[in-house]
Short mmCIF file of C-alpha atoms in Angstrom, two decimals:
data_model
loop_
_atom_site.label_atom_id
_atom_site.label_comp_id
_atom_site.label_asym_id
_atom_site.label_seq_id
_atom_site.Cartn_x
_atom_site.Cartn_y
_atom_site.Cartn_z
CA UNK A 1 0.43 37.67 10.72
CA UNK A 2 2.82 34.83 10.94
CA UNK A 3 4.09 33.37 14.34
CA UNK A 4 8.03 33.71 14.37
CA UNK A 5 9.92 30.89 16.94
CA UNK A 6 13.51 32.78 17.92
CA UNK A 7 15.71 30.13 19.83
CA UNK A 8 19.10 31.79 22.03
CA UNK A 9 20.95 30.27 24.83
CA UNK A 10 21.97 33.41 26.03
CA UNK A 11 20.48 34.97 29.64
CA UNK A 12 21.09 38.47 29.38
CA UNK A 13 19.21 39.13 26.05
CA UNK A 14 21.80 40.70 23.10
CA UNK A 15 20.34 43.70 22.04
CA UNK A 16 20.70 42.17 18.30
CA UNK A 17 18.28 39.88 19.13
CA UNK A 18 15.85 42.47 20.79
CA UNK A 19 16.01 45.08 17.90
CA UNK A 20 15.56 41.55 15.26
CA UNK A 21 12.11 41.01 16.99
CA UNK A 22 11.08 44.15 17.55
CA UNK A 23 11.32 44.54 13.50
CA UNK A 24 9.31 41.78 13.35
CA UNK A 25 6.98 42.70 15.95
CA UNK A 26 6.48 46.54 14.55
CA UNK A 27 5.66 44.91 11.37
CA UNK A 28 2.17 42.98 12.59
CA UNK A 29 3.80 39.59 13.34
CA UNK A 30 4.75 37.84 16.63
CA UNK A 31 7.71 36.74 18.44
CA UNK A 32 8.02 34.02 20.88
CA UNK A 33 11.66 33.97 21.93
CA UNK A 34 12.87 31.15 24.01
CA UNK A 35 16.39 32.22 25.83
CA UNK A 36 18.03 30.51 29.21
CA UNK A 37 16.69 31.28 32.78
CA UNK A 38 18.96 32.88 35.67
CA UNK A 39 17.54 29.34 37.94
CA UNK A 40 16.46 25.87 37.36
CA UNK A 41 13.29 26.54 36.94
CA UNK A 42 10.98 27.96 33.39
CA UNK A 43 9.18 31.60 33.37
CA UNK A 44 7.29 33.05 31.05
CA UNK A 45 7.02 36.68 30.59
CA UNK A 46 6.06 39.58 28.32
CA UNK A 47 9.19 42.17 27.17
CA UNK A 48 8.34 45.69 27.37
CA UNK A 49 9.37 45.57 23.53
CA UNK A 50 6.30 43.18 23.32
CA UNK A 51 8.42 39.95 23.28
CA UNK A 52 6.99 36.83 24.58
CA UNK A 53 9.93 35.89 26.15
CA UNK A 54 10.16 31.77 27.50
CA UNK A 55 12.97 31.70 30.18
CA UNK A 56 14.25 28.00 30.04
CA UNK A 57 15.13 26.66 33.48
CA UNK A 58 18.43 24.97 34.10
CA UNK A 59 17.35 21.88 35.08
CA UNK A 60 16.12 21.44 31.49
CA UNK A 61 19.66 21.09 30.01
CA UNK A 62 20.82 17.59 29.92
CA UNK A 63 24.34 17.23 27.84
CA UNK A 64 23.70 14.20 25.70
CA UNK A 65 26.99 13.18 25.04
CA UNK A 66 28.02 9.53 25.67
CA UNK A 67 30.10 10.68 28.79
CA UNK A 68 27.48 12.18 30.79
CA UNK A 69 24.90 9.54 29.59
CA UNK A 70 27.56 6.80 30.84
CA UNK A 71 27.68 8.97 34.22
CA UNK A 72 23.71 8.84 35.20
CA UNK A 73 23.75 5.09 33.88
CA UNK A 74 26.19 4.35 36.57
CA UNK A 75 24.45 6.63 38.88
CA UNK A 76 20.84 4.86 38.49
CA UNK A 77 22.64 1.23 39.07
CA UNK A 78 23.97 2.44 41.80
CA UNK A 79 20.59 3.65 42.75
CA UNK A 80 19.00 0.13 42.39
CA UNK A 81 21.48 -1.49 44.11
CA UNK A 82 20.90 0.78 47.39
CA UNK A 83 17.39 0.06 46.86
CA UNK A 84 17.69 -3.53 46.65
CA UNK A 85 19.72 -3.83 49.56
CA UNK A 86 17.84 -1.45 51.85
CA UNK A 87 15.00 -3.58 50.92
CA UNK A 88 16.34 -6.86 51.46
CA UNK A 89 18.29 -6.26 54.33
CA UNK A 90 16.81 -3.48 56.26
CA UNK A 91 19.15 -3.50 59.43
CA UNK A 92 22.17 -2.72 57.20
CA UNK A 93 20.34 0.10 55.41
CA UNK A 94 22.72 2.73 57.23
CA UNK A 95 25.57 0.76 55.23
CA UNK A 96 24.50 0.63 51.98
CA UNK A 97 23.90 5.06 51.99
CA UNK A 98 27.51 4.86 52.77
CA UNK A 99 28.84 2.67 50.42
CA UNK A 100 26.33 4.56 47.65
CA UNK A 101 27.74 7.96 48.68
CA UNK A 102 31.10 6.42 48.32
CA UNK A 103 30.15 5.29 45.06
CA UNK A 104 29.21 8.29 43.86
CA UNK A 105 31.70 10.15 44.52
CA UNK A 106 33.79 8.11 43.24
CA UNK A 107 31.18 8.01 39.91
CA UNK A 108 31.26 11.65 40.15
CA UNK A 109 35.49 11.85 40.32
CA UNK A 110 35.25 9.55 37.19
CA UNK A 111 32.94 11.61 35.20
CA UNK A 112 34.73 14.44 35.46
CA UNK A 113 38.45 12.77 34.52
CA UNK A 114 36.62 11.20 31.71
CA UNK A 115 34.77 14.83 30.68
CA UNK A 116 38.67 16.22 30.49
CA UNK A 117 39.90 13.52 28.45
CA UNK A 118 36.93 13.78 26.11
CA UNK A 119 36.92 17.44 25.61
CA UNK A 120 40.54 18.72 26.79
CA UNK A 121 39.06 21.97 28.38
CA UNK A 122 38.89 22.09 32.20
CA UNK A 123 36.38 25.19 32.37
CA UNK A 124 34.03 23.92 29.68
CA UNK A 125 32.87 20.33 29.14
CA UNK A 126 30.06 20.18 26.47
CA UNK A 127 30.47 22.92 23.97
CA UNK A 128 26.66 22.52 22.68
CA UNK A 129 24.10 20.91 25.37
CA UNK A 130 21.02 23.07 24.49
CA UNK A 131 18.88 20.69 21.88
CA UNK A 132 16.76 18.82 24.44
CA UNK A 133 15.94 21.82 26.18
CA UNK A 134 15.03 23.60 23.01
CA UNK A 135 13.31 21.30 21.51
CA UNK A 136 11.26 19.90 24.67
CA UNK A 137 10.14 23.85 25.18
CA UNK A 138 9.67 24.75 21.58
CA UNK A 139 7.24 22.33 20.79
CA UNK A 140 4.77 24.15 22.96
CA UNK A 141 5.05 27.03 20.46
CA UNK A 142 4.42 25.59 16.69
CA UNK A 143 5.20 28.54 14.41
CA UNK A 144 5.52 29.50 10.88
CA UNK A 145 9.39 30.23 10.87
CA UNK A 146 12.45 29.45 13.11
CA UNK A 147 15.22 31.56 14.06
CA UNK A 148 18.38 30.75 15.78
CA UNK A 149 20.45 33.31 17.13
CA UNK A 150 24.17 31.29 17.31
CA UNK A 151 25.35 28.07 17.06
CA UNK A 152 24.10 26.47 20.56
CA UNK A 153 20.43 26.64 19.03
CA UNK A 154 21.29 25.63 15.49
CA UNK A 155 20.62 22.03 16.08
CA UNK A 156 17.65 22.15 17.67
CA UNK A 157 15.94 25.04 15.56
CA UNK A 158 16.67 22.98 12.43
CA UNK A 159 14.58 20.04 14.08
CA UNK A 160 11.94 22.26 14.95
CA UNK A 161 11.55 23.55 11.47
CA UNK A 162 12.06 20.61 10.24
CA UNK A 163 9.21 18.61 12.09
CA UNK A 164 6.70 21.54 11.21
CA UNK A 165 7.72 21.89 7.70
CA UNK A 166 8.75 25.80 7.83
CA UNK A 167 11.58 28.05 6.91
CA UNK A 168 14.87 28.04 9.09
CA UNK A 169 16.66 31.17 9.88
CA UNK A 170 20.37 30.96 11.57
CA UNK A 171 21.88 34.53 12.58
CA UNK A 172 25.56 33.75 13.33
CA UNK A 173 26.64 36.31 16.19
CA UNK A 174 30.33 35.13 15.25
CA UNK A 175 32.20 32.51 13.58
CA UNK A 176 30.88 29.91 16.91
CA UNK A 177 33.41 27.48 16.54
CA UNK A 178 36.76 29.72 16.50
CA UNK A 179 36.30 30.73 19.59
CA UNK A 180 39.52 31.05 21.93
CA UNK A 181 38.11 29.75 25.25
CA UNK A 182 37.61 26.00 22.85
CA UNK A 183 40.33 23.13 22.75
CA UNK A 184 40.45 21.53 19.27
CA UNK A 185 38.33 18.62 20.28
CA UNK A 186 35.35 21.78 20.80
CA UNK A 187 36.62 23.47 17.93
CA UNK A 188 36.47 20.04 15.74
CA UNK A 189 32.28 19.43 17.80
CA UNK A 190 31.23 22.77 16.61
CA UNK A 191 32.40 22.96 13.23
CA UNK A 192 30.83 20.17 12.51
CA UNK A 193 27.63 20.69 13.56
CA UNK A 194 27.89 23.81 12.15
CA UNK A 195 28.54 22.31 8.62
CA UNK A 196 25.79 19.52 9.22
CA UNK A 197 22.96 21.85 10.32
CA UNK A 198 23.75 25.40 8.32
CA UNK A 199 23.09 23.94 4.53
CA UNK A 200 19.34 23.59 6.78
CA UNK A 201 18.52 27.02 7.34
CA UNK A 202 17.03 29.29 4.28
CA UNK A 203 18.58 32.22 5.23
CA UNK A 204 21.60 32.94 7.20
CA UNK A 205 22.98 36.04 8.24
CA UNK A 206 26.32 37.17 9.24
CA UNK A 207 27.66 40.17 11.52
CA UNK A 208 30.55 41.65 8.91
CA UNK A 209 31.42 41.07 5.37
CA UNK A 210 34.68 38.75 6.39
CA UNK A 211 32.67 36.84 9.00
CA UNK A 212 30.13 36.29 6.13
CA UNK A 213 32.94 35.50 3.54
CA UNK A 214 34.58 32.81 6.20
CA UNK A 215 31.40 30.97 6.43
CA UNK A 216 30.60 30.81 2.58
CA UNK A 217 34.18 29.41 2.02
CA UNK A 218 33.71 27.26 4.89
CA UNK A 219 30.50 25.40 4.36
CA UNK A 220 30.03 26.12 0.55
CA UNK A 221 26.91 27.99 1.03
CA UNK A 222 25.93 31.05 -0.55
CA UNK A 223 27.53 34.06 1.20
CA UNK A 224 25.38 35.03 4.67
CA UNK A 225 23.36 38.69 4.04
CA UNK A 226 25.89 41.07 6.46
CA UNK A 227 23.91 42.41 9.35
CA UNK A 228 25.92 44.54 11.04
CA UNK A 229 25.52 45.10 15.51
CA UNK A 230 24.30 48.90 14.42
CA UNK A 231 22.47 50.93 17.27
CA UNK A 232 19.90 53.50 16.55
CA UNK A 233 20.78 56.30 19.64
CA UNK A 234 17.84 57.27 22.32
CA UNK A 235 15.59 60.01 22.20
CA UNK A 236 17.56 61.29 25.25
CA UNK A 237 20.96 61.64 23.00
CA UNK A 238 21.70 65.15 21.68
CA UNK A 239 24.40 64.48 18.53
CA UNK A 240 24.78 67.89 18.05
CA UNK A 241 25.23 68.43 22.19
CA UNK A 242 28.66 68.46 23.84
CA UNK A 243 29.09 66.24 26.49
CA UNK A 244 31.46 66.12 29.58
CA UNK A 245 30.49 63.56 31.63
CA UNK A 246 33.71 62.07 32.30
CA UNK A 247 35.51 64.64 33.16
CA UNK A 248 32.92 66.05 35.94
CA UNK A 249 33.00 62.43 37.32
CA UNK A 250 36.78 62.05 37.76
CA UNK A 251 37.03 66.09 38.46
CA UNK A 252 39.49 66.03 35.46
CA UNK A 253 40.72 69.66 33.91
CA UNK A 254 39.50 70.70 30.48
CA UNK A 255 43.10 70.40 28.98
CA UNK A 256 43.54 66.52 29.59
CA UNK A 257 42.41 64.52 27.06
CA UNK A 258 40.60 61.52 27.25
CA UNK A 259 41.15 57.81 25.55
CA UNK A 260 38.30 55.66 26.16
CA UNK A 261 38.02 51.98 26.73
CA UNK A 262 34.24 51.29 27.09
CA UNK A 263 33.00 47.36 27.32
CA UNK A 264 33.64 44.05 29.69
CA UNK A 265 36.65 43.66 31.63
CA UNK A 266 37.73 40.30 30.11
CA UNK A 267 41.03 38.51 29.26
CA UNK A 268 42.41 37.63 26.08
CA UNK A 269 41.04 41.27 24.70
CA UNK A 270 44.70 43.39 25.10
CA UNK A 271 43.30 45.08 28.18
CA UNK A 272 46.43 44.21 30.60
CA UNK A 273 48.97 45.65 27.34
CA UNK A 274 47.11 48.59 26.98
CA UNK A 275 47.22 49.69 31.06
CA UNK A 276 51.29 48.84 30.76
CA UNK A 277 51.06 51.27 27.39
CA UNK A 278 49.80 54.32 29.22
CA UNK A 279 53.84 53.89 30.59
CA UNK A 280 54.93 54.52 27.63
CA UNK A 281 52.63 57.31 26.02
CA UNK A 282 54.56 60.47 25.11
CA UNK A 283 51.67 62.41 24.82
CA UNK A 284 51.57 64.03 28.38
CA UNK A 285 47.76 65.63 28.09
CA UNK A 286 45.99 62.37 27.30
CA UNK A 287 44.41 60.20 30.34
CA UNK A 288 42.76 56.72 29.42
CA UNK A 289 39.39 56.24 31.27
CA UNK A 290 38.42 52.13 31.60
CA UNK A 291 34.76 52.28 31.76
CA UNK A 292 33.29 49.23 31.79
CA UNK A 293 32.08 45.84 34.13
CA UNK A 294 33.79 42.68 35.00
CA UNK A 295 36.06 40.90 37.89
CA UNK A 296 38.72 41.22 35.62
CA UNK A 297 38.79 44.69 36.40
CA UNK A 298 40.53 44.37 39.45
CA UNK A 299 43.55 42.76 37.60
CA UNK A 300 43.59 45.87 35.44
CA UNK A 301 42.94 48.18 38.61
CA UNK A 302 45.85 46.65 40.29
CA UNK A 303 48.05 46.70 37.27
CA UNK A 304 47.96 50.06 37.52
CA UNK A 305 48.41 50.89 40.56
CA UNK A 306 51.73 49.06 40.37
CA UNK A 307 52.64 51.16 37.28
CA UNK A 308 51.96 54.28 39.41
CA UNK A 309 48.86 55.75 37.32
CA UNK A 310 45.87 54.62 38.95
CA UNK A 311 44.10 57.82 39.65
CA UNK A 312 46.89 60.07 37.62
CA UNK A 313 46.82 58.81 34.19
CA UNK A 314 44.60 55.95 34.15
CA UNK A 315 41.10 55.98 35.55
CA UNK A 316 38.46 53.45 36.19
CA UNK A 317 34.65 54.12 36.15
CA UNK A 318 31.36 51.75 36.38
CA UNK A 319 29.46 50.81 33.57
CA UNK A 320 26.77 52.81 33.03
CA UNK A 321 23.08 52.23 31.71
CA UNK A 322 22.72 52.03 27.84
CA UNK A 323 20.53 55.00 28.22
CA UNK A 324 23.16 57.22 28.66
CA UNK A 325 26.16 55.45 27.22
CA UNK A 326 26.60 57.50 24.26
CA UNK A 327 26.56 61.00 26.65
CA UNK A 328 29.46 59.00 28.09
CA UNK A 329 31.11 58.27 24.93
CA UNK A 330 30.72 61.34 23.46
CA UNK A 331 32.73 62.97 26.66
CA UNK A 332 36.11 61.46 24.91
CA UNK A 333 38.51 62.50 22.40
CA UNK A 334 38.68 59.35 21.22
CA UNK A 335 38.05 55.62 21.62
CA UNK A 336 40.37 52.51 21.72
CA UNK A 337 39.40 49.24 20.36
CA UNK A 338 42.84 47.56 20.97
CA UNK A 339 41.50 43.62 20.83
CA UNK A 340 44.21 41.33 19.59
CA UNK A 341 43.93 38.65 16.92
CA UNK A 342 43.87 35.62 19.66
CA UNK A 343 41.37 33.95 17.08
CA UNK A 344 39.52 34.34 13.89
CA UNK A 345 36.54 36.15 15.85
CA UNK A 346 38.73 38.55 17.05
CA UNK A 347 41.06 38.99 13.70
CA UNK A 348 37.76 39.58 11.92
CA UNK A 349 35.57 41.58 15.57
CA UNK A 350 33.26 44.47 14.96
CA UNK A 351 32.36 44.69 18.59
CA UNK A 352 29.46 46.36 19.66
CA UNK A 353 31.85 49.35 21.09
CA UNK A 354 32.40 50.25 17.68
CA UNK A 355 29.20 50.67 16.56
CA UNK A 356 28.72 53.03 20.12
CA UNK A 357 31.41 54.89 18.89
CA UNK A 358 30.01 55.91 15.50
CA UNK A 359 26.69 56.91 17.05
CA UNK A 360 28.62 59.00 20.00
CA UNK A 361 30.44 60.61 16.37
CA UNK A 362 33.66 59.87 19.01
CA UNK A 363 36.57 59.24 16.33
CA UNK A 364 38.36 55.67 17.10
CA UNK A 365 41.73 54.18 17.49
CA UNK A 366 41.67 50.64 16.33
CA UNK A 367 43.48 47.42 16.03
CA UNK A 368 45.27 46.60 12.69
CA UNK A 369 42.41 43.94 11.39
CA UNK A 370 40.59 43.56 7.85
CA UNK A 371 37.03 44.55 9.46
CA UNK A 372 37.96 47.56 11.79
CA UNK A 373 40.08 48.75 9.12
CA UNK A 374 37.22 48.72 6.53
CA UNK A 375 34.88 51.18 9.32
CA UNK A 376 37.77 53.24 10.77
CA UNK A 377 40.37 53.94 8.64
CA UNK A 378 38.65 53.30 5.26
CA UNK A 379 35.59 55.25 6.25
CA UNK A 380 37.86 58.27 7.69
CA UNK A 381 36.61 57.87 11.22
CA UNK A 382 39.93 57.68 13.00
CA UNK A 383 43.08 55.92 12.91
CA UNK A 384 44.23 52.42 13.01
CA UNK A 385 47.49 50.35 14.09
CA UNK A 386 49.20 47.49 15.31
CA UNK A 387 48.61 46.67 18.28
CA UNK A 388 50.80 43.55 18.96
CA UNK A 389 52.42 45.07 22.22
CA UNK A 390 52.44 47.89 24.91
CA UNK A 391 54.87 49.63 22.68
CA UNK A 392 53.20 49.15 19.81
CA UNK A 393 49.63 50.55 21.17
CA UNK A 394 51.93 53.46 22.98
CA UNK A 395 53.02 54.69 19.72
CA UNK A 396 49.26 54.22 17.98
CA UNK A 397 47.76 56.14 21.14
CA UNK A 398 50.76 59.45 20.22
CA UNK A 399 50.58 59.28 16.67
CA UNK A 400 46.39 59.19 17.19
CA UNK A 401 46.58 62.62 19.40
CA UNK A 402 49.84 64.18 17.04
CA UNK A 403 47.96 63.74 14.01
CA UNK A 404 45.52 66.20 15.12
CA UNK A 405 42.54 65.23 12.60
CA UNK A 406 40.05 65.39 15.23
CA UNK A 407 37.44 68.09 13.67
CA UNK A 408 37.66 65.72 10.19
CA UNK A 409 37.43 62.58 12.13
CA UNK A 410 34.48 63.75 13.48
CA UNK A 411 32.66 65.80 10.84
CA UNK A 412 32.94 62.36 8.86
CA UNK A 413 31.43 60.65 11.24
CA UNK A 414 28.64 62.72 12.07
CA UNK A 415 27.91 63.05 8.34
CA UNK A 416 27.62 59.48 8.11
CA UNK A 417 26.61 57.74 11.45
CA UNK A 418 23.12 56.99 10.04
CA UNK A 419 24.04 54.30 7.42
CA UNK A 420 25.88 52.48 10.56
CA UNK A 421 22.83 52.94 12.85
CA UNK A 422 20.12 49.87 13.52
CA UNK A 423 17.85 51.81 11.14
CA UNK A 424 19.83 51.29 8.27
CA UNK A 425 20.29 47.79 8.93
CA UNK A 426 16.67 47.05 10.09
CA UNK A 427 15.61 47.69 6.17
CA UNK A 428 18.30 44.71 5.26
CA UNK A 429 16.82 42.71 8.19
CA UNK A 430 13.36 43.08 6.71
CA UNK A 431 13.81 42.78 3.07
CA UNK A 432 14.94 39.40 3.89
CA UNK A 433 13.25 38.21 6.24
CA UNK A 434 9.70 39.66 4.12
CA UNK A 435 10.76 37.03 1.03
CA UNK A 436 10.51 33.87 3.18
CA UNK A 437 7.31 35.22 4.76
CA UNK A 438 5.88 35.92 1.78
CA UNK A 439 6.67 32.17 0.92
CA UNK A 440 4.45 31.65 3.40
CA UNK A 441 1.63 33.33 2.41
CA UNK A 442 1.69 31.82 -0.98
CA UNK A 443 1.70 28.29 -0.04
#
């Protein structure tokens, strides 16, 4: 049995990371799995999946750039000098509080003009602050391989392995440093610790063949095995049932047909374009139905209600439990993935949805993009266009419904929804992940 170390700075656990140690776990070996707490403060706990899950607190991450560094250094003089003073001159120790609270405030107003300048991004300062808190909490866990789920842990998981002399594993979720939300200064932070830190790791994997391409060309590193964001479907899913969920929850007639957005509510992810399309959709039967989570959604909500279809032609529901997301799926005609190429992630996405789709056997409408075009339009299971504008996705949404290829769409799928489920992709997982440990076993 050998003792597996997963590092991921994520707090609401992707399932790709679940299903990654529950292969391992099924297989005789254990998983300690150190992720980020909801407070300040550490827990440890057991996953009903068997994970030993290590919740770090908060508090533990400390940015170690030389701008917040410079910001306590200031704060701790000015901490000394308070001290000094109420010692030495007790009667004016209501003075000196004030003058320190003045001072930091000022220090504070300081650190945060100087955290702008440095990084150019006023809703994210430090693009990668995780390695003290990984590595202070992973050394309480010595194992016989590392993995890293993303770029935040890469760092510190190659120390880690490093310092105990085992293999590294890095799972790249996406191509980390492309994303849209990063100023160049981030971008330029990330990519190179990406390139530093990746030649480290024995095996990487990738989420798509162009993803895995990107990252070969990029770093000069053998191509990344593809591990695609497959789902295996519940014991409580019926494929071969036919489900009508949506329509019984917005009372909607038999004859309407439904386009389905599924997912977060999120900018920069075409979600505004495609509630102004539903304006311009000649196809009078169809309805789109935004199911889905996120404050965002009251942009969308009121976007519509502006256009006059909120409640007519476009519909809003809740998200819904993954336990009976596909039941919900599978109550479409078909479903949109309309995300526009804002950066390389999302030129090259393979979102989760789609993956939801294929398992539902719900036929999708896609973006024009090299990946989505290789599972929907290549594979037969649906249709794909350019999306660049509300007129654009109007005219992919008719010619979707006026091709009338449904019953193909979806015999195709359901013929061939198993090589896309987590199944499939759990035998790629473990072929690879069985040569380093039997590495292990040799040495």
């Amino acid at each position: 049995m050998a003792h597996v170390l997963m590092l991921c700075h994520d707090q609401n656990l992707d399932r790709r990371v679940v299903a990654q140690a529950v292969s391992l776990i099924t297989r005789g070996h254990a998983v300690r799995l150190l992720a980020l707490s909801h407070d300040g403060d550490t827990h440890h706990e057991q996953t009903p999946e068997g994970i030993a899950l290590s919740r770090i607190g908060l508090n533990f991450i400390i940015p170690e750039n030389l701008t917040y560094t410079g910001y306590m250094k200031r704060q701790y003089s000015f901490n000394d000098v308070l001290n000094w003073g109420a010692n030495r001159y007790p009667n004016g120790q209501g003075m000196f509080q004030r003058l320190f609270n003045y001072a930091s405030r000022l220090n504070w107003a300081l650190y945060k003009a100087l955290l702008l300048m440095r990084y150019r991004n006023r809703e994210m300062h430090d693009p990668l602050p995780f390695r003290h808190a990984f590595v202070r909490h992973g050394q309480e866990f010595p194992s016989d391989l590392v993995q890293v789920h993303d770029l935040p842990a890469l760092e510190a998981g190659a120390e880690l392995a490093a310092a105990w002399g085992v293999p590294l594993v890095y799972d790249a979720h996406e191509l980390y440093p492309e994303q849209k939300s990063f100023s160049a200064v981030q971008r330029r932070i990330c990519s190179k610790a990406e390139a530093e830190h990746i030649k480290k790791a024995d095996l990487v994997f990738a989420v798509n063949e162009s993803i895995g391409d990107e990252m070969a060309r990029r770093y000069q590193i053998a191509k990344p095995v593809t591990l695609l964001n497959a789902i295996d479907p519940l014991p409580d899913f019926d494929p071969a049932a036919r489900y009508d969920l949506l329509r019984e929850k917005l009372s909607l007639p038999a004859e309407r047909r439904i386009l389905l957005f599924q997912g977060g509510f999120a900018p920069h992810r075409n979600l505004e374009t495609l509630i102004q399309a539903m304006a311009h959709v000649k196809t009078n039967d169809v309805d789109l139905v935004m199911m889905g989570f996120g404050a965002f959604g009251d942009l969308l909500k009121a976007k519509a209600s502006h256009l006059k279809l909120l409640g007519k032609r476009i519909h809003f529901l809740p998200a819904v439990p993954q336990s009976e997301l596909l039941q919900h799926s599978a109550s479409a005609d078909i479903g949109i993935i309309p995300y526009p190429h804002v950066d390389l992630n999302s030129y090259y996405c393979t979102p989760n949805k789609l993956f939801e789709f294929i398992q539902a056997g719900l036929p999708i409408l896609a973006n024009d993009s090299p990946e989505l075009n290789r599972f929907v339009r290549a594979n037969g299971f649906g249709h794909s266009a350019t999306m660049a504008n509300a007129k654009q996705i109007a005219r992919a949404i008719d010619m979707a419904f006026a091709v009338g290829d449904f019953p193909n769409w979806r015999g195709t799928i359901e013929q061939r929804r198993s090589e896309f489920a987590w199944s499939a992709q759990d035998v790629i997982f473990w072929d690879a992940m069985q040569k380093l440990l039997e590495k292990l076993q040799r040495v």
